Amino acid sequence: MSDVPGAPADLLRSLTRAERLLSRRLAAVLADDELTTEAWRVLCLLADGQGHPMSEVSAEASLPPGTLTKLVDQLVDRNLVFRRIDPLDRRRIRAYLTTRGRREHARLDERVRASLAEVGVPADTALLDDLAELIARLDPAARRDHAEAAGPRR
């Protein structure tokens, strides 16, 4: 790509390659359960038990709203997810994991973690922290969220 070590093109290429390889590995782990990586992203987001508006799930899973609706329909059919009207804003729909969905997420999470451990992907959060910092620097909305999570500065 570039003759200059550490060039922006190298960063982009490395991140893209890592994402593709990680997605391929994850897809292989999830294939036995006939789940896609997109479905896995949705299950992981909903695993916090909070219930999330469909618009938030769409953004976090990097899926257009129509695609997300079809995917969530499939997860509902498999009794992994359910939807409810938001009690505070009846115009919004929130998605939640079912009891079965929580069990399946926990089981699959163990398999995914084991698969990543096989190739030495660190279980600590240092890499995640670095990526979150990069995202916060690149995305104004993430920067705002990151600052709010960090609390007031002194």
PDB file of C-alpha atoms in Angstrom:
ATOM      1  CA  MET A   1       0.000   0.000   0.000  1.00  0.00           C
ATOM      2  CA  SER A   2       2.465   2.596   1.172  1.00  0.00           C
ATOM      3  CA  ASP A   3       6.212   2.887   1.567  1.00  0.00           C
ATOM      4  CA  VAL A   4       5.702   4.949   4.722  1.00  0.00           C
ATOM      5  CA  PRO A   5       5.288   2.736   7.812  1.00  0.00           C
ATOM      6  CA  GLY A   6       2.198   3.596   9.809  1.00  0.00           C
ATOM      7  CA  ALA A   7       0.527   5.362   6.907  1.00  0.00           C
ATOM      8  CA  PRO A   8      -3.266   5.822   7.134  1.00  0.00           C
ATOM      9  CA  ALA A   9      -3.697   3.297   4.311  1.00  0.00           C
ATOM     10  CA  ASP A  10      -1.886   0.693   6.416  1.00  0.00           C
ATOM     11  CA  LEU A  11      -4.218   1.300   9.339  1.00  0.00           C
ATOM     12  CA  LEU A  12      -7.294   1.015   7.135  1.00  0.00           C
ATOM     13  CA  ARG A  13      -5.991  -2.139   5.448  1.00  0.00           C
ATOM     14  CA  SER A  14      -5.098  -3.769   8.754  1.00  0.00           C
ATOM     15  CA  LEU A  15      -8.426  -2.960  10.403  1.00  0.00           C
ATOM     16  CA  THR A  16     -10.352  -4.163   7.350  1.00  0.00           C
ATOM     17  CA  ARG A  17      -8.359  -7.386   7.128  1.00  0.00           C
ATOM     18  CA  ALA A  18      -8.769  -8.072  10.860  1.00  0.00           C
ATOM     19  CA  GLU A  19     -12.537  -7.447  10.661  1.00  0.00           C
ATOM     20  CA  ARG A  20     -12.927  -9.774   7.680  1.00  0.00           C
ATOM     21  CA  LEU A  21     -10.890 -12.561   9.250  1.00  0.00           C
ATOM     22  CA  LEU A  22     -12.699 -12.195  12.572  1.00  0.00           C
ATOM     23  CA  SER A  23     -16.075 -12.233  10.808  1.00  0.00           C
ATOM     24  CA  ARG A  24     -15.108 -15.358   8.874  1.00  0.00           C
ATOM     25  CA  ARG A  25     -14.029 -17.128  12.063  1.00  0.00           C
ATOM     26  CA  LEU A  26     -17.181 -16.043  13.870  1.00  0.00           C
ATOM     27  CA  ALA A  27     -19.364 -17.200  10.961  1.00  0.00           C
ATOM     28  CA  ALA A  28     -17.776 -20.647  11.181  1.00  0.00           C
ATOM     29  CA  VAL A  29     -18.556 -20.870  14.900  1.00  0.00           C
ATOM     30  CA  LEU A  30     -22.157 -19.727  14.385  1.00  0.00           C
ATOM     31  CA  ALA A  31     -22.834 -21.859  11.297  1.00  0.00           C
ATOM     32  CA  ASP A  32     -23.782 -24.943  13.327  1.00  0.00           C
ATOM     33  CA  ASP A  33     -26.586 -22.917  14.894  1.00  0.00           C
ATOM     34  CA  GLU A  34     -27.620 -21.347  11.581  1.00  0.00           C
ATOM     35  CA  LEU A  35     -26.921 -17.830  12.851  1.00  0.00           C
ATOM     36  CA  THR A  36     -25.249 -15.025  10.946  1.00  0.00           C
ATOM     37  CA  THR A  37     -22.717 -12.600  12.338  1.00  0.00           C
ATOM     38  CA  GLU A  38     -25.395  -9.907  12.030  1.00  0.00           C
ATOM     39  CA  ALA A  39     -27.754 -11.993  14.193  1.00  0.00           C
ATOM     40  CA  TRP A  40     -24.913 -12.475  16.670  1.00  0.00           C
ATOM     41  CA  ARG A  41     -24.406  -8.696  16.887  1.00  0.00           C
ATOM     42  CA  VAL A  42     -28.100  -8.269  17.679  1.00  0.00           C
ATOM     43  CA  LEU A  43     -28.054 -11.002  20.343  1.00  0.00           C
ATOM     44  CA  CYS A  44     -24.955  -9.475  21.943  1.00  0.00           C
ATOM     45  CA  LEU A  45     -26.511  -6.026  22.101  1.00  0.00           C
ATOM     46  CA  LEU A  46     -29.715  -7.368  23.619  1.00  0.00           C
ATOM     47  CA  ALA A  47     -27.838  -9.564  26.120  1.00  0.00           C
ATOM     48  CA  ASP A  48     -27.596  -6.668  28.566  1.00  0.00           C
ATOM     49  CA  GLY A  49     -31.277  -7.229  29.379  1.00  0.00           C
ATOM     50  CA  GLN A  50     -32.159  -3.556  28.968  1.00  0.00           C
ATOM     51  CA  GLY A  51     -34.219  -3.880  25.824  1.00  0.00           C
ATOM     52  CA  HIS A  52     -33.232  -1.546  23.020  1.00  0.00           C
ATOM     53  CA  PRO A  53     -35.188   0.539  20.529  1.00  0.00           C
ATOM     54  CA  MET A  54     -35.075  -0.945  17.054  1.00  0.00           C
ATOM     55  CA  SER A  55     -33.432   2.255  15.757  1.00  0.00           C
ATOM     56  CA  GLU A  56     -30.575   1.778  18.226  1.00  0.00           C
ATOM     57  CA  VAL A  57     -30.237  -1.902  17.334  1.00  0.00           C
ATOM     58  CA  SER A  58     -30.097  -0.931  13.656  1.00  0.00           C
ATOM     59  CA  ALA A  59     -27.291   1.560  14.297  1.00  0.00           C
ATOM     60  CA  GLU A  60     -25.298  -0.686  16.638  1.00  0.00           C
ATOM     61  CA  ALA A  61     -25.596  -3.729  14.369  1.00  0.00           C
ATOM     62  CA  SER A  62     -24.718  -1.603  11.303  1.00  0.00           C
ATOM     63  CA  LEU A  63     -27.853  -2.761   9.502  1.00  0.00           C
ATOM     64  CA  PRO A  64     -30.416  -0.725   7.575  1.00  0.00           C
ATOM     65  CA  PRO A  65     -33.823  -0.659   9.327  1.00  0.00           C
ATOM     66  CA  GLY A  66     -35.530  -2.901   6.748  1.00  0.00           C
ATOM     67  CA  THR A  67     -32.802  -5.522   6.951  1.00  0.00           C
ATOM     68  CA  LEU A  68     -32.878  -5.413  10.739  1.00  0.00           C
ATOM     69  CA  THR A  69     -36.652  -5.903  10.773  1.00  0.00           C
ATOM     70  CA  LYS A  70     -36.324  -9.051   8.646  1.00  0.00           C
ATOM     71  CA  LEU A  71     -33.508 -10.342  10.841  1.00  0.00           C
ATOM     72  CA  VAL A  72     -35.423  -9.673  14.063  1.00  0.00           C
ATOM     73  CA  ASP A  73     -38.479 -11.370  12.520  1.00  0.00           C
ATOM     74  CA  GLN A  74     -36.318 -14.475  12.041  1.00  0.00           C
ATOM     75  CA  LEU A  75     -35.014 -14.274  15.614  1.00  0.00           C
ATOM     76  CA  VAL A  76     -38.587 -13.900  16.889  1.00  0.00           C
ATOM     77  CA  ASP A  77     -39.596 -16.984  14.871  1.00  0.00           C
ATOM     78  CA  ARG A  78     -36.767 -18.893  16.581  1.00  0.00           C
ATOM     79  CA  ASN A  79     -37.959 -17.676  20.008  1.00  0.00           C
ATOM     80  CA  LEU A  80     -34.688 -15.853  20.674  1.00  0.00           C
ATOM     81  CA  VAL A  81     -36.034 -12.283  20.659  1.00  0.00           C
ATOM     82  CA  PHE A  82     -39.318 -10.555  21.412  1.00  0.00           C
ATOM     83  CA  ARG A  83     -40.549  -7.012  20.801  1.00  0.00           C
ATOM     84  CA  ARG A  84     -42.600  -4.735  23.009  1.00  0.00           C
ATOM     85  CA  ILE A  85     -43.918  -1.212  22.723  1.00  0.00           C
ATOM     86  CA  ASP A  86     -41.724   1.161  24.711  1.00  0.00           C
ATOM     87  CA  PRO A  87     -43.683   2.046  27.867  1.00  0.00           C
ATOM     88  CA  LEU A  88     -42.280   5.602  27.882  1.00  0.00           C
ATOM     89  CA  ASP A  89     -42.688   6.320  24.172  1.00  0.00           C
ATOM     90  CA  ARG A  90     -45.451   4.250  22.624  1.00  0.00           C
ATOM     91  CA  ARG A  91     -44.220   5.153  19.128  1.00  0.00           C
ATOM     92  CA  ARG A  92     -41.057   3.096  19.660  1.00  0.00           C
ATOM     93  CA  ILE A  93     -40.580  -0.649  19.646  1.00  0.00           C
ATOM     94  CA  ARG A  94     -37.984  -2.213  21.935  1.00  0.00           C
ATOM     95  CA  ALA A  95     -36.342  -5.594  21.373  1.00  0.00           C
ATOM     96  CA  TYR A  96     -35.366  -8.014  24.155  1.00  0.00           C
ATOM     97  CA  LEU A  97     -33.873 -11.485  24.422  1.00  0.00           C
ATOM     98  CA  THR A  98     -36.246 -14.244  25.444  1.00  0.00           C
ATOM     99  CA  THR A  99     -35.226 -16.685  28.152  1.00  0.00           C
ATOM    100  CA  ARG A 100     -34.175 -19.072  25.404  1.00  0.00           C
ATOM    101  CA  GLY A 101     -32.313 -16.218  23.692  1.00  0.00           C
ATOM    102  CA  ARG A 102     -30.333 -15.514  26.879  1.00  0.00           C
ATOM    103  CA  ARG A 103     -29.409 -19.201  27.190  1.00  0.00           C
ATOM    104  CA  GLU A 104     -28.387 -19.410  23.527  1.00  0.00           C
ATOM    105  CA  HIS A 105     -26.369 -16.207  23.759  1.00  0.00           C
ATOM    106  CA  ALA A 106     -24.495 -17.496  26.826  1.00  0.00           C
ATOM    107  CA  ARG A 107     -23.789 -20.847  25.153  1.00  0.00           C
ATOM    108  CA  LEU A 108     -22.624 -19.258  21.918  1.00  0.00           C
ATOM    109  CA  ASP A 109     -20.589 -16.630  23.760  1.00  0.00           C
ATOM    110  CA  GLU A 110     -18.552 -19.421  25.353  1.00  0.00           C
ATOM    111  CA  ARG A 111     -17.970 -21.001  21.938  1.00  0.00           C
ATOM    112  CA  VAL A 112     -16.970 -17.685  20.372  1.00  0.00           C
ATOM    113  CA  ARG A 113     -14.586 -16.887  23.228  1.00  0.00           C
ATOM    114  CA  ALA A 114     -13.020 -20.355  23.003  1.00  0.00           C
ATOM    115  CA  SER A 115     -12.562 -19.977  19.265  1.00  0.00           C
ATOM    116  CA  LEU A 116     -10.869 -16.616  19.681  1.00  0.00           C
ATOM    117  CA  ALA A 117      -8.672 -17.955  22.486  1.00  0.00           C
ATOM    118  CA  GLU A 118      -7.468 -20.709  20.118  1.00  0.00           C
ATOM    119  CA  VAL A 119      -5.842 -18.076  17.913  1.00  0.00           C
ATOM    120  CA  GLY A 120      -4.597 -15.963  20.800  1.00  0.00           C
ATOM    121  CA  VAL A 121      -7.053 -13.081  20.605  1.00  0.00           C
ATOM    122  CA  PRO A 122      -6.562 -11.384  23.970  1.00  0.00           C
ATOM    123  CA  ALA A 123      -9.403 -11.788  26.438  1.00  0.00           C
ATOM    124  CA  ASP A 124      -8.480  -8.504  28.144  1.00  0.00           C
ATOM    125  CA  THR A 125     -10.028  -5.220  27.167  1.00  0.00           C
ATOM    126  CA  ALA A 126      -6.903  -3.320  26.094  1.00  0.00           C
ATOM    127  CA  LEU A 127      -7.602  -3.833  22.395  1.00  0.00           C
ATOM    128  CA  LEU A 128     -11.259  -2.916  22.887  1.00  0.00           C
ATOM    129  CA  ASP A 129     -10.248   0.194  24.816  1.00  0.00           C
ATOM    130  CA  ASP A 130      -7.888   1.235  22.009  1.00  0.00           C
ATOM    131  CA  LEU A 131     -10.581   0.682  19.382  1.00  0.00           C
ATOM    132  CA  ALA A 132     -13.174   2.567  21.439  1.00  0.00           C
ATOM    133  CA  GLU A 133     -10.751   5.481  21.714  1.00  0.00           C
ATOM    134  CA  LEU A 134     -10.173   5.413  17.942  1.00  0.00           C
ATOM    135  CA  ILE A 135     -13.921   5.379  17.306  1.00  0.00           C
ATOM    136  CA  ALA A 136     -14.434   8.235  19.741  1.00  0.00           C
ATOM    137  CA  ARG A 137     -11.813  10.312  17.937  1.00  0.00           C
ATOM    138  CA  LEU A 138     -13.296   9.606  14.495  1.00  0.00           C
ATOM    139  CA  ASP A 139     -17.032   9.800  15.205  1.00  0.00           C
ATOM    140  CA  PRO A 140     -18.499  13.011  16.674  1.00  0.00           C
ATOM    141  CA  ALA A 141     -21.488  11.117  18.139  1.00  0.00           C
ATOM    142  CA  ALA A 142     -19.188   8.518  19.692  1.00  0.00           C
ATOM    143  CA  ARG A 143     -16.981  11.317  21.030  1.00  0.00           C
ATOM    144  CA  ARG A 144     -20.009  12.804  22.776  1.00  0.00           C
ATOM    145  CA  ASP A 145     -21.047   9.371  24.156  1.00  0.00           C
ATOM    146  CA  HIS A 146     -17.466   8.671  25.253  1.00  0.00           C
ATOM    147  CA  ALA A 147     -17.253  12.037  27.063  1.00  0.00           C
ATOM    148  CA  GLU A 148     -20.594  11.466  28.796  1.00  0.00           C
ATOM    149  CA  ALA A 149     -19.500   7.996  29.920  1.00  0.00           C
ATOM    150  CA  ALA A 150     -16.225   9.387  31.256  1.00  0.00           C
ATOM    151  CA  GLY A 151     -18.033  11.995  33.337  1.00  0.00           C
ATOM    152  CA  PRO A 152     -17.203  15.649  33.953  1.00  0.00           C
ATOM    153  CA  ARG A 153     -13.626  16.817  33.470  1.00  0.00           C
ATOM    154  CA  ARG A 154     -11.811  18.648  36.248  1.00  0.00           C
TER     155      ARG A 154
END
